[in-house]
mmCIF file of C-alpha atoms in Angstrom:
data_model
loop_
_atom_site.group_PDB
_atom_site.id
_atom_site.type_symbol
_atom_site.label_atom_id
_atom_site.label_comp_id
_atom_site.label_asym_id
_atom_site.label_seq_id
_atom_site.Cartn_x
_atom_site.Cartn_y
_atom_site.Cartn_z
ATOM 1 C CA UNK A 429 -17.785 -10.588 0.781
ATOM 2 C CA UNK A 430 -15.041 -12.630 2.427
ATOM 3 C CA UNK A 431 -12.759 -10.682 4.734
ATOM 4 C CA UNK A 432 -9.176 -10.414 3.558
ATOM 5 C CA UNK A 433 -6.251 -10.588 6.011
ATOM 6 C CA UNK A 434 -6.065 -6.762 5.781
ATOM 7 C CA UNK A 435 -9.713 -6.409 6.842
ATOM 8 C CA UNK A 436 -9.250 -8.935 9.646
ATOM 9 C CA UNK A 437 -6.225 -6.967 10.889
ATOM 10 C CA UNK A 438 -8.332 -3.814 11.123
ATOM 11 C CA UNK A 439 -11.214 -5.660 12.793
ATOM 12 C CA UNK A 440 -8.881 -7.182 15.409
ATOM 13 C CA UNK A 441 -7.422 -3.729 16.117
ATOM 14 C CA UNK A 442 -10.948 -2.264 16.300
ATOM 15 C CA UNK A 443 -9.823 0.380 13.801
ATOM 16 C CA UNK A 444 -12.376 2.463 11.924
ATOM 17 C CA UNK A 445 -12.392 1.925 8.185
ATOM 18 C CA UNK A 446 -14.662 1.679 5.182
ATOM 19 C CA UNK A 447 -14.465 -0.569 2.139
ATOM 20 C CA UNK A 448 -14.805 0.612 -1.442
ATOM 21 C CA UNK A 449 -15.437 -2.012 -4.104
ATOM 22 C CA UNK A 450 -15.017 -1.452 -7.833
ATOM 23 C CA UNK A 451 -14.581 -3.461 -11.012
ATOM 24 C CA UNK A 452 -10.805 -3.877 -11.442
ATOM 25 C CA UNK A 453 -11.293 -4.343 -15.193
ATOM 26 C CA UNK A 454 -12.627 -0.778 -15.598
ATOM 27 C CA UNK A 455 -10.062 1.231 -17.524
ATOM 28 C CA UNK A 456 -7.395 -1.451 -17.159
ATOM 29 C CA UNK A 457 -6.091 -0.793 -20.685
ATOM 30 C CA UNK A 458 -2.439 -0.132 -19.944
ATOM 31 C CA UNK A 459 -3.014 1.722 -16.675
ATOM 32 C CA UNK A 460 -1.563 0.610 -13.372
ATOM 33 C CA UNK A 461 -3.764 -0.944 -10.723
ATOM 34 C CA UNK A 462 -3.704 2.251 -8.653
ATOM 35 C CA UNK A 463 -4.801 4.416 -11.560
ATOM 36 C CA UNK A 464 -7.685 2.018 -12.230
ATOM 37 C CA UNK A 465 -8.805 2.310 -8.582
ATOM 38 C CA UNK A 466 -8.597 6.116 -8.718
ATOM 39 C CA UNK A 467 -10.655 6.278 -11.923
ATOM 40 C CA UNK A 468 -13.251 3.733 -10.792
ATOM 41 C CA UNK A 469 -13.756 5.381 -7.392
ATOM 42 C CA UNK A 470 -13.459 8.979 -8.611
ATOM 43 C CA UNK A 471 -10.843 9.506 -5.910
ATOM 44 C CA UNK A 472 -7.990 11.970 -5.518
ATOM 45 C CA UNK A 473 -4.831 10.203 -6.818
ATOM 46 C CA UNK A 474 -2.814 11.905 -4.052
ATOM 47 C CA UNK A 475 -5.073 10.271 -1.422
ATOM 48 C CA UNK A 476 -5.002 6.734 -2.904
ATOM 49 C CA UNK A 477 -1.812 4.880 -2.023
ATOM 50 C CA UNK A 478 -0.174 1.959 -3.785
ATOM 51 C CA UNK A 479 1.794 -0.699 -1.959
ATOM 52 C CA UNK A 480 5.137 -1.580 -3.506
ATOM 53 C CA UNK A 481 7.681 -4.129 -2.365
ATOM 54 C CA UNK A 482 11.355 -3.292 -2.771
ATOM 55 C CA UNK A 483 14.654 -4.665 -1.576
ATOM 56 C CA UNK A 484 16.753 -2.406 0.615
ATOM 57 C CA UNK A 485 20.277 -3.795 0.848
ATOM 58 C CA UNK A 486 18.731 -7.133 -0.160
ATOM 59 C CA UNK A 487 15.966 -7.166 2.503
ATOM 60 C CA UNK A 488 12.317 -6.971 1.434
ATOM 61 C CA UNK A 489 10.752 -3.665 2.452
ATOM 62 C CA UNK A 490 7.248 -2.291 1.864
ATOM 63 C CA UNK A 491 6.797 1.216 0.441
ATOM 64 C CA UNK A 492 3.406 2.942 0.460
ATOM 65 C CA UNK A 493 3.245 5.897 -1.944
ATOM 66 C CA UNK A 494 0.479 7.939 -3.572
ATOM 67 C CA UNK A 495 -0.805 6.782 -6.945
ATOM 68 C CA UNK A 496 -0.042 10.311 -8.187
ATOM 69 C CA UNK A 497 3.665 9.779 -7.531
ATOM 70 C CA UNK A 498 6.505 7.338 -8.078
ATOM 71 C CA UNK A 499 8.659 5.595 -5.522
ATOM 72 C CA UNK A 500 12.017 7.298 -5.038
ATOM 73 C CA UNK A 501 14.254 4.274 -4.440
ATOM 74 C CA UNK A 502 17.120 6.356 -3.085
ATOM 75 C CA UNK A 503 14.816 8.049 -0.553
ATOM 76 C CA UNK A 504 13.375 4.654 0.441
ATOM 77 C CA UNK A 505 16.868 3.257 1.052
ATOM 78 C CA UNK A 506 17.712 6.239 3.259
ATOM 79 C CA UNK A 507 14.401 6.044 5.160
ATOM 80 C CA UNK A 508 14.886 2.320 5.765
ATOM 81 C CA UNK A 509 18.438 2.839 6.999
ATOM 82 C CA UNK A 510 20.063 1.246 3.982
ATOM 83 C CA UNK A 511 22.272 2.230 1.113
ATOM 84 C CA UNK A 512 20.606 0.821 -1.997
ATOM 85 C CA UNK A 513 17.034 -0.037 -2.965
ATOM 86 C CA UNK A 514 15.702 -1.886 -6.003
ATOM 87 C CA UNK A 515 12.225 -3.082 -6.844
ATOM 88 C CA UNK A 516 11.571 -6.633 -5.645
ATOM 89 C CA UNK A 517 10.697 -9.396 -8.047
ATOM 90 C CA UNK A 518 6.862 -9.576 -8.299
ATOM 91 C CA UNK A 519 6.914 -13.262 -7.309
ATOM 92 C CA UNK A 520 8.857 -12.388 -4.133
ATOM 93 C CA UNK A 521 6.374 -9.613 -3.344
ATOM 94 C CA UNK A 522 3.421 -11.991 -3.760
ATOM 95 C CA UNK A 523 5.064 -14.776 -1.782
ATOM 96 C CA UNK A 524 6.051 -12.610 1.196
ATOM 97 C CA UNK A 525 2.787 -10.644 1.339
ATOM 98 C CA UNK A 526 0.348 -13.447 0.590
ATOM 99 C CA UNK A 527 -1.432 -11.170 -1.878
ATOM 100 C CA UNK A 528 -1.504 -10.996 -5.687
ATOM 101 C CA UNK A 529 0.038 -8.106 -7.611
ATOM 102 C CA UNK A 530 -2.449 -5.277 -7.892
ATOM 103 C CA UNK A 531 -4.019 -6.387 -4.621
ATOM 104 C CA UNK A 532 -1.071 -6.165 -2.226
ATOM 105 C CA UNK A 533 -2.174 -4.449 0.958
ATOM 106 C CA UNK A 534 0.270 -2.965 3.441
ATOM 107 C CA UNK A 535 -1.940 -4.522 6.149
ATOM 108 C CA UNK A 536 -2.241 -8.190 7.089
ATOM 109 C CA UNK A 537 0.760 -9.358 5.112
ATOM 110 C CA UNK A 538 1.828 -12.973 5.567
ATOM 111 C CA UNK A 539 5.255 -11.826 6.727
ATOM 112 C CA UNK A 540 5.599 -8.496 8.557
ATOM 113 C CA UNK A 541 8.183 -6.452 6.682
ATOM 114 C CA UNK A 542 9.749 -3.085 7.455
ATOM 115 C CA UNK A 543 7.326 -0.510 6.047
ATOM 116 C CA UNK A 544 7.749 3.120 5.013
ATOM 117 C CA UNK A 545 4.682 5.266 4.279
ATOM 118 C CA UNK A 546 5.164 8.448 2.274
ATOM 119 C CA UNK A 547 4.680 11.339 4.660
ATOM 120 C CA UNK A 548 2.145 12.983 2.330
ATOM 121 C CA UNK A 549 -0.379 10.494 3.782
ATOM 122 C CA UNK A 550 -0.342 12.503 6.998
ATOM 123 C CA UNK A 551 -1.888 15.509 5.227
ATOM 124 C CA UNK A 552 -5.214 13.695 4.709
ATOM 125 C CA UNK A 553 -7.908 12.785 7.250
ATOM 126 C CA UNK A 554 -8.176 9.396 5.513
ATOM 127 C CA UNK A 555 -6.242 7.511 2.831
ATOM 128 C CA UNK A 556 -7.128 4.573 0.615
ATOM 129 C CA UNK A 557 -4.963 1.459 0.262
ATOM 130 C CA UNK A 558 -5.594 -1.967 -1.202
ATOM 131 C CA UNK A 559 -7.760 -4.165 0.995
ATOM 132 C CA UNK A 560 -5.935 -7.273 -0.195
ATOM 133 C CA UNK A 561 -7.528 -8.044 -3.523
ATOM 134 C CA UNK A 562 -7.960 -6.299 -6.842
ATOM 135 C CA UNK A 563 -11.154 -4.271 -6.867
ATOM 136 C CA UNK A 564 -11.278 -3.568 -3.131
ATOM 137 C CA UNK A 565 -9.851 -0.535 -1.345
ATOM 138 C CA UNK A 566 -9.736 0.281 2.371
ATOM 139 C CA UNK A 567 -10.220 3.823 3.597
ATOM 140 C CA UNK A 568 -8.675 4.499 6.997
ATOM 141 C CA UNK A 569 -6.854 7.173 8.946
ATOM 142 C CA UNK A 570 -3.162 7.568 8.128
ATOM 143 C CA UNK A 571 -2.420 7.236 11.855
ATOM 144 C CA UNK A 572 -4.019 3.763 11.910
ATOM 145 C CA UNK A 573 -2.160 2.784 8.735
ATOM 146 C CA UNK A 574 1.173 3.781 10.272
ATOM 147 C CA UNK A 575 0.386 2.223 13.654
ATOM 148 C CA UNK A 576 -0.877 -1.114 12.330
ATOM 149 C CA UNK A 577 1.989 -1.577 9.852
ATOM 150 C CA UNK A 578 4.544 -0.309 12.404
ATOM 151 C CA UNK A 579 5.714 1.997 9.632
ATOM 152 C CA UNK A 580 7.973 4.948 9.661
ATOM 153 C CA UNK A 581 7.012 7.951 7.548
ATOM 154 C CA UNK A 582 9.353 9.752 5.185
ATOM 155 C CA UNK A 583 9.312 11.596 1.877
ATOM 156 C CA UNK A 584 9.757 8.574 -0.405
ATOM 157 C CA UNK A 585 7.590 9.630 -3.364
ATOM 158 C CA UNK A 586 8.489 11.757 -6.351
ATOM 159 C CA UNK A 587 5.328 13.493 -7.374
ATOM 160 C CA UNK A 588 4.833 13.552 -11.072
#
């Protein structure tokens, strides 16, 4: 399996991680990419995090929130030191990250963007995030995720 930029980032940092592969077509009928990963891996949806790209006061910003929740745009704007946040255009997210939608990893992005990780990640010994392609998840410590993305943590998810 070819290493993605996210995997290479972890290897260069000598971070501990494990890879989890699954068929991204499993259960894809109308469910989001994160929900498909949760179902295929039998994982806790609060421990699997999706990577979303938003614009805070016009600047692209990465938000990492649990699959079990939704991004609170107002909370993201506050956490990023801005006033207003909107979801970024998917083409902008793909272009800036270098990844395809459904496979955007917070790690190894083409262009380093300000990143905010929902603080619920800190309650787990490990979390899962996209490894940079659909059907591949990385499991790593939340501390490594925050350190390697230079993220701040804040309550940016509305749990639903």
